PDB file of C-alpha atoms in Angstrom:
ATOM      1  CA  UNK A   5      25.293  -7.678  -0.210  1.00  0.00           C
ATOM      2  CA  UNK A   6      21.903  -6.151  -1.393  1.00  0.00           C
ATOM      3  CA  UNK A   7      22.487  -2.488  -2.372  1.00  0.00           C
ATOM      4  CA  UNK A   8      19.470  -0.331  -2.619  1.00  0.00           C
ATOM      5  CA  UNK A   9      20.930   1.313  -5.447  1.00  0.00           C
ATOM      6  CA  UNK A  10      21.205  -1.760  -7.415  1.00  0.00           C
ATOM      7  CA  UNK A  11      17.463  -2.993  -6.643  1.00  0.00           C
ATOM      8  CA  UNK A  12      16.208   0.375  -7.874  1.00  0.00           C
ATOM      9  CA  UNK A  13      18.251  -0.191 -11.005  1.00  0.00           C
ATOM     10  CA  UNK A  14      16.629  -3.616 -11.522  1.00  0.00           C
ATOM     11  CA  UNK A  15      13.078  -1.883 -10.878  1.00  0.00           C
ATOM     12  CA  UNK A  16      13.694   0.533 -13.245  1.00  0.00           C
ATOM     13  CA  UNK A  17      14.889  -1.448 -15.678  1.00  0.00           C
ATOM     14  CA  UNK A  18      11.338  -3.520 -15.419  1.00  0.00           C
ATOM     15  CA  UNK A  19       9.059  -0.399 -14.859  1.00  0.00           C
ATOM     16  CA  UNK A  20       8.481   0.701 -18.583  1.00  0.00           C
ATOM     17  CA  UNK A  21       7.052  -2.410 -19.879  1.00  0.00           C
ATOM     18  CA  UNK A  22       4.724  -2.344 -16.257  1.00  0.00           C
ATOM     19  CA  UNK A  23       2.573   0.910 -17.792  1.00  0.00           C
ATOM     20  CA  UNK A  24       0.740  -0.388 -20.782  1.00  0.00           C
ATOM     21  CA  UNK A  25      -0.176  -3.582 -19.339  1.00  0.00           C
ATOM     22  CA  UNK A  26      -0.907  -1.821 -16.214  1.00  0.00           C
ATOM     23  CA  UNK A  27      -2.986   0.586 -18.423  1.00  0.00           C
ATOM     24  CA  UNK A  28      -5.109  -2.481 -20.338  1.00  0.00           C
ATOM     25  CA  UNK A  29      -5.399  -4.433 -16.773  1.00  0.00           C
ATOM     26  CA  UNK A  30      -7.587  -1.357 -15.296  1.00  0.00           C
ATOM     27  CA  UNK A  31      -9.344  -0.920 -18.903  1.00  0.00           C
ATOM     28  CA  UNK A  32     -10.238  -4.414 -19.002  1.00  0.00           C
ATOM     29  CA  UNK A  33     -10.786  -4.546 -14.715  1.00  0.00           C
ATOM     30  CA  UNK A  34     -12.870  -1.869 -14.643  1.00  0.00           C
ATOM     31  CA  UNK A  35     -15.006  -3.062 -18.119  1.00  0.00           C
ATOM     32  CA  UNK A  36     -15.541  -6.081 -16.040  1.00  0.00           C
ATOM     33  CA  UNK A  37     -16.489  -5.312 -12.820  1.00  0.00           C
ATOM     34  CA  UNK A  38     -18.766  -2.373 -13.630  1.00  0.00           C
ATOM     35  CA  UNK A  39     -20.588  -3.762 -17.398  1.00  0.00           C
ATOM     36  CA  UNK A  40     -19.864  -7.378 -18.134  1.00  0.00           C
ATOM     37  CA  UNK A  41     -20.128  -9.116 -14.844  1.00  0.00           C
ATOM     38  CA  UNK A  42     -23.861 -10.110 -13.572  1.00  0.00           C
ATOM     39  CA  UNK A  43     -25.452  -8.724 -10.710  1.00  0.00           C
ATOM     40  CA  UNK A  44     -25.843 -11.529  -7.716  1.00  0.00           C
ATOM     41  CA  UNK A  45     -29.001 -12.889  -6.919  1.00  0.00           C
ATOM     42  CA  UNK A  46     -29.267 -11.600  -3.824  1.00  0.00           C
ATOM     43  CA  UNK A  47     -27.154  -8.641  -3.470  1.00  0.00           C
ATOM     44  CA  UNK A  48     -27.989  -7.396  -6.356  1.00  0.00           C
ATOM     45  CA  UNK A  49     -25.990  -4.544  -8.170  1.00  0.00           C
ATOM     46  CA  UNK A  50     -24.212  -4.208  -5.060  1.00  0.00           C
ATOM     47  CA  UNK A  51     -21.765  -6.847  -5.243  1.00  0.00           C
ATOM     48  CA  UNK A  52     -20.298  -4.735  -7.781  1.00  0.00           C
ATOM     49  CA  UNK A  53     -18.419  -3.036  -4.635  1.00  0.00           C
ATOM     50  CA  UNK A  54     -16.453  -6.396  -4.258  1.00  0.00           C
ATOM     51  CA  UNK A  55     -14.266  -5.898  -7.138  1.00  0.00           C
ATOM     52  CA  UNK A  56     -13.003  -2.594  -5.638  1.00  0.00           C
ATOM     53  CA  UNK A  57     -13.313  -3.736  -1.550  1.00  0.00           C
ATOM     54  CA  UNK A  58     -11.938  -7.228  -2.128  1.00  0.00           C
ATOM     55  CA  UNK A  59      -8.374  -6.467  -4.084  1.00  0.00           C
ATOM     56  CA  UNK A  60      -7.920  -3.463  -1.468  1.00  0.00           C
ATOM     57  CA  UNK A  61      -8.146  -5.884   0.993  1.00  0.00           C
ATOM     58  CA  UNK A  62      -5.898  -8.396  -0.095  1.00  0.00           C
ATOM     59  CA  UNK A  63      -3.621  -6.055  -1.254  1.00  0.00           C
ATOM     60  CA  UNK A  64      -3.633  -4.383   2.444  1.00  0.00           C
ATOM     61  CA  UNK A  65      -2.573  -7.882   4.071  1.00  0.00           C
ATOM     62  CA  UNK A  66      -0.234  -8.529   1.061  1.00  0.00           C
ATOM     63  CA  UNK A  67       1.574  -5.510   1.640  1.00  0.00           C
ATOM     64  CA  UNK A  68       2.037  -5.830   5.438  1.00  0.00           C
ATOM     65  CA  UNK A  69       3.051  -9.260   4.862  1.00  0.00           C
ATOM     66  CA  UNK A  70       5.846  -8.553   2.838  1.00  0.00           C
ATOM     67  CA  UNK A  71       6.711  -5.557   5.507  1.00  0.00           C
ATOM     68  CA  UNK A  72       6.855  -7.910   8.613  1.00  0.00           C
ATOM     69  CA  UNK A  73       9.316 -10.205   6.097  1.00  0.00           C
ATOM     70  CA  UNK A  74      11.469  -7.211   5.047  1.00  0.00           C
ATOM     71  CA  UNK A  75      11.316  -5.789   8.357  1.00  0.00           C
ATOM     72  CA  UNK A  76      13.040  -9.767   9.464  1.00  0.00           C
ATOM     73  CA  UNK A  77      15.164  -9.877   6.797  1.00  0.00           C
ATOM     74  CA  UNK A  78      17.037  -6.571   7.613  1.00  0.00           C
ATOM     75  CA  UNK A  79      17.281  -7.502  11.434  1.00  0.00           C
ATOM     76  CA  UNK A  80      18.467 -11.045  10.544  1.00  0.00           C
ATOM     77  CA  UNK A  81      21.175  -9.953   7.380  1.00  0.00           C
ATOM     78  CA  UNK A  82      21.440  -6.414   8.407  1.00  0.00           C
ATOM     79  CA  UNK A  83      20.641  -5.297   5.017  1.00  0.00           C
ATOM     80  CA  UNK A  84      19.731  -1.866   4.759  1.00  0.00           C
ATOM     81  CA  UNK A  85      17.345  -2.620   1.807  1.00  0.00           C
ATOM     82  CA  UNK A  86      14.630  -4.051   3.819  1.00  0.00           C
ATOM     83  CA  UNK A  87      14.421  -0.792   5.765  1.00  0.00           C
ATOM     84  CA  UNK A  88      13.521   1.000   2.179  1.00  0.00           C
ATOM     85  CA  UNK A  89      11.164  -1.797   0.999  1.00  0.00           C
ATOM     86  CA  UNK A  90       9.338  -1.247   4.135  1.00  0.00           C
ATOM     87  CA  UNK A  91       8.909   2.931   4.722  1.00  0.00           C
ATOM     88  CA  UNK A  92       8.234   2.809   0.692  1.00  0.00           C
ATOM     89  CA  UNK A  93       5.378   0.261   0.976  1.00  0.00           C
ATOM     90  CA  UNK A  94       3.788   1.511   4.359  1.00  0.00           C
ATOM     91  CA  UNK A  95       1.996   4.364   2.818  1.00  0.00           C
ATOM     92  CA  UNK A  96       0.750   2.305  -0.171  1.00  0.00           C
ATOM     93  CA  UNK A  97      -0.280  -0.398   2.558  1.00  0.00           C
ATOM     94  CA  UNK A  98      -2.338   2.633   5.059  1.00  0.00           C
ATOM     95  CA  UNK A  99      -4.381   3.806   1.627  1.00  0.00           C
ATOM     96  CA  UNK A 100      -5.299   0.454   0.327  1.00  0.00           C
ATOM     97  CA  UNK A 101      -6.878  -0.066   4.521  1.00  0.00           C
ATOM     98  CA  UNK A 102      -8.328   3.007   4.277  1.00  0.00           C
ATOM     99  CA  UNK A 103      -9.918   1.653   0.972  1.00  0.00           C
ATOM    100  CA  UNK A 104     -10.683  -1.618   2.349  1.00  0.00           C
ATOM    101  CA  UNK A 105     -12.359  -0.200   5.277  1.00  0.00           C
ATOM    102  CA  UNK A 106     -14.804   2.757   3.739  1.00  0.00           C
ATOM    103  CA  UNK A 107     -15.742   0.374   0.558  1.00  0.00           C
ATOM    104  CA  UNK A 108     -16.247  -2.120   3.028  1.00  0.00           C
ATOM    105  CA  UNK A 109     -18.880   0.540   5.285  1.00  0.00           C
ATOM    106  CA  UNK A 110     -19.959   1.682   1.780  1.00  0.00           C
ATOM    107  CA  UNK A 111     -20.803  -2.563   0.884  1.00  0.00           C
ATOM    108  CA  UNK A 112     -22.065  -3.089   4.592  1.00  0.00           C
ATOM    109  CA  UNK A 113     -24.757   0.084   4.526  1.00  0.00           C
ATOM    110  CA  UNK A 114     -27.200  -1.805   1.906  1.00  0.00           C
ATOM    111  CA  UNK A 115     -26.325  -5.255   3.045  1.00  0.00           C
ATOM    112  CA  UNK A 116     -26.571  -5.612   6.438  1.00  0.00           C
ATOM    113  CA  UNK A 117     -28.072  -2.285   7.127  1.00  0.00           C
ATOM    114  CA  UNK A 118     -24.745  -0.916   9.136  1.00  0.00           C
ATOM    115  CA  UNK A 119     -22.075   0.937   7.912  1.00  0.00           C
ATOM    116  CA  UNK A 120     -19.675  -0.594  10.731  1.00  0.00           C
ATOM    117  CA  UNK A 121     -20.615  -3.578  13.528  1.00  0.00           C
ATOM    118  CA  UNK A 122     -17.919  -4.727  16.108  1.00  0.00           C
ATOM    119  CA  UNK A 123     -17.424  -7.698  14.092  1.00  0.00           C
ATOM    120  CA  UNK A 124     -13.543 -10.277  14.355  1.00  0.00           C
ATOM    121  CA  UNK A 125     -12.853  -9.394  10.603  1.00  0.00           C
ATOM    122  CA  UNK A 126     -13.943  -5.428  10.890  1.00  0.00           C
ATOM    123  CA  UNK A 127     -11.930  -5.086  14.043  1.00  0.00           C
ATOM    124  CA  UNK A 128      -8.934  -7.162  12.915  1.00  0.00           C
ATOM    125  CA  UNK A 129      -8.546  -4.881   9.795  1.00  0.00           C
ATOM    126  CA  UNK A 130      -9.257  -1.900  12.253  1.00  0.00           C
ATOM    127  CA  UNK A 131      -6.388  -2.831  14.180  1.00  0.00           C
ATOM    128  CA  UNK A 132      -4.067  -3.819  10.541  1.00  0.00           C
ATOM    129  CA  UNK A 133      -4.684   0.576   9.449  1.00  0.00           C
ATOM    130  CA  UNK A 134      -3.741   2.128  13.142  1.00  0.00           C
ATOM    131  CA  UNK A 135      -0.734  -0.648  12.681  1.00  0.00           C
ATOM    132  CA  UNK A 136       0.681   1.013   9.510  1.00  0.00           C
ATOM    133  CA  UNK A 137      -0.215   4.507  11.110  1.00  0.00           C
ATOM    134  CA  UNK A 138       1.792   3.574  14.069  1.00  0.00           C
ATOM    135  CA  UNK A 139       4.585   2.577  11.840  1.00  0.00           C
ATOM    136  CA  UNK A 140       4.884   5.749   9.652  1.00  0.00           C
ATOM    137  CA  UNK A 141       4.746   7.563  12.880  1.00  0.00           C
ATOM    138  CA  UNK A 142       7.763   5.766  14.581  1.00  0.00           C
ATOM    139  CA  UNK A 143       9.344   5.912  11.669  1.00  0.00           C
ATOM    140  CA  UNK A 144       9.484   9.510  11.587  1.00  0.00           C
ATOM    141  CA  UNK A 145       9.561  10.382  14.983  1.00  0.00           C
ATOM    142  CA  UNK A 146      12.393   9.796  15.694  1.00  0.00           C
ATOM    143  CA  UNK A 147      15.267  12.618  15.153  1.00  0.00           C
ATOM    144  CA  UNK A 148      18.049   9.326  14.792  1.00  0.00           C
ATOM    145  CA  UNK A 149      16.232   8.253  11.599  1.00  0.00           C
ATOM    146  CA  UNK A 150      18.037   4.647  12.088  1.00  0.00           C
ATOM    147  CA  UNK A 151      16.184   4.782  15.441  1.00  0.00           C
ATOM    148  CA  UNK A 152      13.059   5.424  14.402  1.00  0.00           C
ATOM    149  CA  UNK A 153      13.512   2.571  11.603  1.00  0.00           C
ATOM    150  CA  UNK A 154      14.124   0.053  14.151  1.00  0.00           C
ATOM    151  CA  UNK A 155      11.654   1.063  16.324  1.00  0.00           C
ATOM    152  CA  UNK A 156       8.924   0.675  13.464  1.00  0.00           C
ATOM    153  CA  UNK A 157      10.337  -2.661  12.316  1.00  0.00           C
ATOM    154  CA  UNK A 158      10.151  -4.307  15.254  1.00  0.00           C
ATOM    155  CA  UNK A 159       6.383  -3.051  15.875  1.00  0.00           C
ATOM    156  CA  UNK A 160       5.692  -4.571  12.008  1.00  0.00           C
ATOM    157  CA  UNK A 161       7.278  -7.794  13.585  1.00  0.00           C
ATOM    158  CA  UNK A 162       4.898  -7.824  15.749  1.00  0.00           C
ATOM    159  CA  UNK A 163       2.112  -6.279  14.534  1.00  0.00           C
ATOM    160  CA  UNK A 164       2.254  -9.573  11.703  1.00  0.00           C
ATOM    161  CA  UNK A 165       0.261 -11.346  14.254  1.00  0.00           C
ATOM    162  CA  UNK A 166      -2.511  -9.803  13.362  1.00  0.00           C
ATOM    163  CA  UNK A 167      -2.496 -11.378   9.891  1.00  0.00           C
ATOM    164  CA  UNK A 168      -3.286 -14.862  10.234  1.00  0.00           C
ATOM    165  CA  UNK A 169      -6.351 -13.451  13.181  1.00  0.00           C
ATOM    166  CA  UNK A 170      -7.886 -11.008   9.687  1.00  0.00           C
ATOM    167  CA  UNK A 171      -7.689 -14.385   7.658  1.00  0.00           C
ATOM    168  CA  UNK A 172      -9.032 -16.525  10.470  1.00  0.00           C
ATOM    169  CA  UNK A 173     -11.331 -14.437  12.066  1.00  0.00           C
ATOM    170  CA  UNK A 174     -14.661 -15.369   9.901  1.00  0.00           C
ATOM    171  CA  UNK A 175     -14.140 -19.175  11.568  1.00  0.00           C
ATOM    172  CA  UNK A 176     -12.657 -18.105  14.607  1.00  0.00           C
ATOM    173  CA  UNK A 177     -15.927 -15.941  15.965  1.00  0.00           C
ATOM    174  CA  UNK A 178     -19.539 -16.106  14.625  1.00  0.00           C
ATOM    175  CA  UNK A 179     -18.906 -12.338  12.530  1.00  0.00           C
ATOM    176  CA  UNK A 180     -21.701 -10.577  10.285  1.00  0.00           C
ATOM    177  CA  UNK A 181     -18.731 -10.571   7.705  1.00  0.00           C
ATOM    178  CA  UNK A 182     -19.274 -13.020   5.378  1.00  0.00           C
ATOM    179  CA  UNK A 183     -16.792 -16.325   4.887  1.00  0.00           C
ATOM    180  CA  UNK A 184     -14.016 -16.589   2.488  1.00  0.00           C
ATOM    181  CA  UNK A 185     -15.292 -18.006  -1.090  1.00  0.00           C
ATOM    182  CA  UNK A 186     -11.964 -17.208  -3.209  1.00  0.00           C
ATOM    183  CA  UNK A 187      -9.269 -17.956  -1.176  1.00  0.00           C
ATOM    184  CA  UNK A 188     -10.318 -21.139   0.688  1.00  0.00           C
ATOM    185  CA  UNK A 189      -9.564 -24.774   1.537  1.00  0.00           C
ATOM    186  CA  UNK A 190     -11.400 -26.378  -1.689  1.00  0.00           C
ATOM    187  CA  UNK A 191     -13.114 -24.939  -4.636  1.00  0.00           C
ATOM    188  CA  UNK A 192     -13.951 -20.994  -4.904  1.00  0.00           C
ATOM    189  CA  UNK A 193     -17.582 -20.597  -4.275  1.00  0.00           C
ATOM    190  CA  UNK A 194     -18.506 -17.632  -6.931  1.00  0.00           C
ATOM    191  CA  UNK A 195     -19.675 -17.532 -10.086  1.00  0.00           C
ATOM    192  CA  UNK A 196     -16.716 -17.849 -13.073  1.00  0.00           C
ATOM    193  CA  UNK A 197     -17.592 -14.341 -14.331  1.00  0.00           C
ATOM    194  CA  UNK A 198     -17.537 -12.917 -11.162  1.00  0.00           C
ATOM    195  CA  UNK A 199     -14.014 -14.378 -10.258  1.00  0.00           C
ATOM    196  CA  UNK A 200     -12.420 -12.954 -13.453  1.00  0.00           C
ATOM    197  CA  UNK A 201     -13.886  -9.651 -12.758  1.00  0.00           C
ATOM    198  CA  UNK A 202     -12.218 -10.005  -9.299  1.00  0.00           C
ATOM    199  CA  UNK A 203      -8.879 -11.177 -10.539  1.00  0.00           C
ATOM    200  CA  UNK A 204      -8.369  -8.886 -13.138  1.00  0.00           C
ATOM    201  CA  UNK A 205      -9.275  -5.809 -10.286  1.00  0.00           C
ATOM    202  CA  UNK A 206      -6.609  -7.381  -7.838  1.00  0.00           C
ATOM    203  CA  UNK A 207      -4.317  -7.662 -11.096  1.00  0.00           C
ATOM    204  CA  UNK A 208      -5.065  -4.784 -11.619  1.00  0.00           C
ATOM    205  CA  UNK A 209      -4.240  -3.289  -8.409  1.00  0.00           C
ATOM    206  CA  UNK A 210      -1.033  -4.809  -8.197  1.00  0.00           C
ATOM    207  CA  UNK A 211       0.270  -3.628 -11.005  1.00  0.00           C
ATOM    208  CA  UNK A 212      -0.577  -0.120 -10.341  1.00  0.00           C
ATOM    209  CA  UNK A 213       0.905  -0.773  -6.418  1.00  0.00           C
ATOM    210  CA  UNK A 214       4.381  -1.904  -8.134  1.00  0.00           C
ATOM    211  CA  UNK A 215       4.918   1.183 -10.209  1.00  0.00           C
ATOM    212  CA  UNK A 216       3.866   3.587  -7.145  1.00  0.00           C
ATOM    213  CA  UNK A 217       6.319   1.174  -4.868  1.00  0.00           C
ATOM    214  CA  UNK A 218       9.364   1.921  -7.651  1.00  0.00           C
ATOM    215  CA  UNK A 219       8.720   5.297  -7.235  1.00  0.00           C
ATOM    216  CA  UNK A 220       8.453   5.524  -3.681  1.00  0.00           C
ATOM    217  CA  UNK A 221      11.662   3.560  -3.741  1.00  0.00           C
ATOM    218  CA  UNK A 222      13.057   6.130  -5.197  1.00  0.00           C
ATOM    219  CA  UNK A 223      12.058   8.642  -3.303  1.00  0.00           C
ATOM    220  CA  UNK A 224      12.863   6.608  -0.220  1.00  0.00           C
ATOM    221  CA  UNK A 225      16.586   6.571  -0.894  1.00  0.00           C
ATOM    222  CA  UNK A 226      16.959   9.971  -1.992  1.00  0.00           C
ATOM    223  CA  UNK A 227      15.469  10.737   1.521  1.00  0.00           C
ATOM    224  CA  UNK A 228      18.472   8.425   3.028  1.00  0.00           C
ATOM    225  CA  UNK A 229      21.066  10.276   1.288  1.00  0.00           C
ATOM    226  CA  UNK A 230      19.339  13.679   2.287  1.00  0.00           C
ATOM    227  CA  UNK A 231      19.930  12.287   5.729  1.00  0.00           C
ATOM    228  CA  UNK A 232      23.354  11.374   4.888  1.00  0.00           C
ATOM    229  CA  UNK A 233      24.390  14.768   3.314  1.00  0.00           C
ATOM    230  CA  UNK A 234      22.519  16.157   6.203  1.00  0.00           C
ATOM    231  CA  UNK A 235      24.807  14.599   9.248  1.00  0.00           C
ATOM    232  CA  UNK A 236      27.805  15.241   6.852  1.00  0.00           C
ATOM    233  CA  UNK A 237      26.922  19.381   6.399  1.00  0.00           C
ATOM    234  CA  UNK A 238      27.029  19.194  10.447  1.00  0.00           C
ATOM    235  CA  UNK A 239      29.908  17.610  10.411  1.00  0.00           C
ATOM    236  CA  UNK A 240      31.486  20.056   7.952  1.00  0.00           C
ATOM    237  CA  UNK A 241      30.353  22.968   9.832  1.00  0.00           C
ATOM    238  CA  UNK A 242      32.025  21.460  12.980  1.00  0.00           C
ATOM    239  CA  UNK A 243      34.890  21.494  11.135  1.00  0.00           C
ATOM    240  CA  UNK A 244      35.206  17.531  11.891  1.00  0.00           C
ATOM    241  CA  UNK A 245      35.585  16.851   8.180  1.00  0.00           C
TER     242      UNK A 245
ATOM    243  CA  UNK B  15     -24.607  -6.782 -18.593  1.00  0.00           C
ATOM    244  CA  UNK B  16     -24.725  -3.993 -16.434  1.00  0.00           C
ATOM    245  CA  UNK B  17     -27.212  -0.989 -16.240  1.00  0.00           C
ATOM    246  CA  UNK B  18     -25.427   1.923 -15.233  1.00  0.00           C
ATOM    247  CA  UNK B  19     -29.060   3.837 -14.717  1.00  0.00           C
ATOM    248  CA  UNK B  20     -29.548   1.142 -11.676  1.00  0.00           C
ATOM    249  CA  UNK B  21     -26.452   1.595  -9.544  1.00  0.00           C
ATOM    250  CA  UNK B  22     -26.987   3.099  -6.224  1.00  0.00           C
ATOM    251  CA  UNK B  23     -24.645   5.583  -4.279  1.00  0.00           C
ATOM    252  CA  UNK B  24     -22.770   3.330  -2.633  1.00  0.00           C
ATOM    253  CA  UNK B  25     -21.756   1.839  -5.591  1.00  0.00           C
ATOM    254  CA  UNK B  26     -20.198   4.782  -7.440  1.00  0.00           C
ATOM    255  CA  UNK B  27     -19.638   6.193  -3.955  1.00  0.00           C
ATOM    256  CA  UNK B  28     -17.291   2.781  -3.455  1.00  0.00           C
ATOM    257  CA  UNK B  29     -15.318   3.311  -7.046  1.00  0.00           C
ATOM    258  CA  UNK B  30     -15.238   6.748  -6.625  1.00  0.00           C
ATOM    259  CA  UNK B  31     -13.182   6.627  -2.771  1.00  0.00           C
ATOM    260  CA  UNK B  32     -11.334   3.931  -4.724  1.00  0.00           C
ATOM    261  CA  UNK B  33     -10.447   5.917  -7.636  1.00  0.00           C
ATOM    262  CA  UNK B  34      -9.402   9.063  -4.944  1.00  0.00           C
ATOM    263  CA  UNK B  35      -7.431   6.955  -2.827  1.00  0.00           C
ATOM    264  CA  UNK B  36      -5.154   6.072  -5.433  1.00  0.00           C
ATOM    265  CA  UNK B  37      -4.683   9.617  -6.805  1.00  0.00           C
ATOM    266  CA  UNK B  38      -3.539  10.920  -3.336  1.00  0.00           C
ATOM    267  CA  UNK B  39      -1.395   7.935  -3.056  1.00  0.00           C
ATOM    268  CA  UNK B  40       0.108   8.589  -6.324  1.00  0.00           C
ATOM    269  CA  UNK B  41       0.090  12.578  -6.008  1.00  0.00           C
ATOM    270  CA  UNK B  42       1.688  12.121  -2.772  1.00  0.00           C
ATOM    271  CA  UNK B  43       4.456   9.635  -4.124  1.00  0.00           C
ATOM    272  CA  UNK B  44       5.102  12.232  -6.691  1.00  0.00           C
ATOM    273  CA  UNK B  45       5.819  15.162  -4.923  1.00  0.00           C
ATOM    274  CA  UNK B  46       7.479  13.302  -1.972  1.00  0.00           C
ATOM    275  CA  UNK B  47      10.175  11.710  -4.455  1.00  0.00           C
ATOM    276  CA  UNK B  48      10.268  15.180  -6.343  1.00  0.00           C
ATOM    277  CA  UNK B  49      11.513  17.170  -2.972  1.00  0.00           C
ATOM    278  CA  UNK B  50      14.056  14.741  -2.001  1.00  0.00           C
ATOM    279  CA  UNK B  51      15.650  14.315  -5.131  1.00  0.00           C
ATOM    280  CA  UNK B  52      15.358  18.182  -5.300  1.00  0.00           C
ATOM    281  CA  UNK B  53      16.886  18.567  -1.782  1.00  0.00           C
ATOM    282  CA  UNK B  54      19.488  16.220  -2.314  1.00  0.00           C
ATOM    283  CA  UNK B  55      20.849  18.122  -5.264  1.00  0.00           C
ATOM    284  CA  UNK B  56      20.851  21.676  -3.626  1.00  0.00           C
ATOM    285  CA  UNK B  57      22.167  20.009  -0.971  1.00  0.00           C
ATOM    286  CA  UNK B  58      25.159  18.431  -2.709  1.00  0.00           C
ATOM    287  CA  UNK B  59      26.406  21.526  -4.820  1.00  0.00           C
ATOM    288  CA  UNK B  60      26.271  23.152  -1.253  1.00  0.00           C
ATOM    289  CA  UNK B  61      28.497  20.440   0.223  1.00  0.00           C
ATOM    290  CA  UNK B  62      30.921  20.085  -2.212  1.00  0.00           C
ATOM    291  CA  UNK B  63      31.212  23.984  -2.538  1.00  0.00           C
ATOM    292  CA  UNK B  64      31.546  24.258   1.064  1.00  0.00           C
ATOM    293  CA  UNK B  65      34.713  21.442   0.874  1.00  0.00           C
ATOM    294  CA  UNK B  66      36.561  24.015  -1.356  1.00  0.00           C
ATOM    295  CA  UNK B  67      35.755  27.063   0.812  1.00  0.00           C
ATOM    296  CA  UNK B  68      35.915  27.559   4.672  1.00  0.00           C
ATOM    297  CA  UNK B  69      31.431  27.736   5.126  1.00  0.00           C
ATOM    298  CA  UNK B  70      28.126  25.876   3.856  1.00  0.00           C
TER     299      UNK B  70
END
């Protein structure tokens, strides 16, 4: 069986040699994205936003994804890792929304003239943020904290169907978002310097989401055993122990 | 090559949410791990201290 304790051991054991990379990724991201790449020929300087809207984006989906996985894994194998993986990564996965959605209003202003439109992909992403807010409040609602983690878990479950209507929205209804050019059936449609600008961001992000997740982790399972020494302190005072 | 002296608002207003996102994210991850490995520790010299005596 998983233990928690053990993952965080592996995690830690990985973690120092994350930081300097980490550290050069973000150098070399952000020398990228805001000096070497070239402006577009329409948008202009502006497109410069897509190296900071498009990795929070990704990263928002990525993270829920691997949520609504955990959040199976521990209903199917009744592992009580999964429930840590998820409470540590819904935070991480509300901000990187929250990013996703004000760079995106901050893109749309001088593009389409809007800083929000009831559009399929602005609506679907909309609905991904008050998804991990609903989460993070079920999850600590609840004064049975294994309650409350079951609770949330099955609303990531279900909440994943949302996932596949973000990605598919752009073909599904005629949206003032534009269509997907990296992650696509066939060839990516931007320019070669713009997509390593764009990679190294989403690298870039990662890398900085992994060593916040560790630590969360952390945090996350000092929490449990809070809750733990909590129930046995009752206990004690009961004189049941 | 990119001219700084030509980016609008909403460009540095875009890296600038980005770069504040991820510093309440992290400041928030640091002082949420800090108190709970802090409250666990109180917590456990007041456990096993009350197992030797009769209160915690």
């Amino acid at each position: 069986m998983i233990q928690p304790q053990g993952v965080l051991i592996r995690l830690k054991q990985v973690r120092p040699f994350i930081y300097g990379p980490t550290a050069i990724v973000w150098i070399y991201g952000l020398y990228q994205a805001l000096i070497l790449s070239p402006p577009d020929y329409q948008q202009g300087e502006s497109v410069r936003l897509m190296y900071v809207h498009v990795p929070a984006s990704w990263w928002a989906i990525g993270i829920y994804a691997i949520m609504a996985v955990c959040a199976a894994v521990r209903f199917v194998a009744q592992l009580p890792v999964g429930d840590l993986i998820v409470k540590s990564l819904a935070p991480m996965g509300l901000v990187m929304t929250a990013l996703s959605l004000v760079t995106g209003s901050l893109w749309g202003k001088p593009m389409w003239g809007t800083y929000w439109a009831w559009d399929g992909r602005l609506t679907s992403m909309l609905i991904l943020f008050f998804l991990y807010v609903g989460y993070i409040i079920l999850s600590c609602a609840h004064d049975d904290a294994e309650k409350g983690l079951t609770v949330g878990s099955i609303l990531v479950m279900i909440g994943a169907f949302n996932l596949p209507i973000i990605k598919w929205s752009v073909h599904w209804w005629h949206t003032l978002h534009q269509g997907p050019s990296v992650i696509r059936m066939g060839a990516p449609t931007i320019h070669g310097d713009m997509m390593v600008a764009l990679l190294s961001m989403a690298a870039a992000y990662g890398m900085a989401l992994f060593l916040i997740f560790v630590l969360r982790f952390e945090g996350e399972i000092a929490r449990r055993r809070l809750y733990v020494l909590r129930g046995l302190a009752r206990r004690l005072q009961k004189g049941d122990v | 090559m990119g001219d700084f002296g030509v980016y609008t608002p909403f460009i540095w207003g875009g890296y600038g949410v980005s770069i504040a996102g991820f510093s309440i994210l992290i400041l928030h991850t640091v002082w949420m791990r800090r108190k709970a490995i802090l409250m666990v520790d109180h917590l456990q010299r007041h456990y096993d201290a009350a197992r030797t005596s009769t209160t915690i």
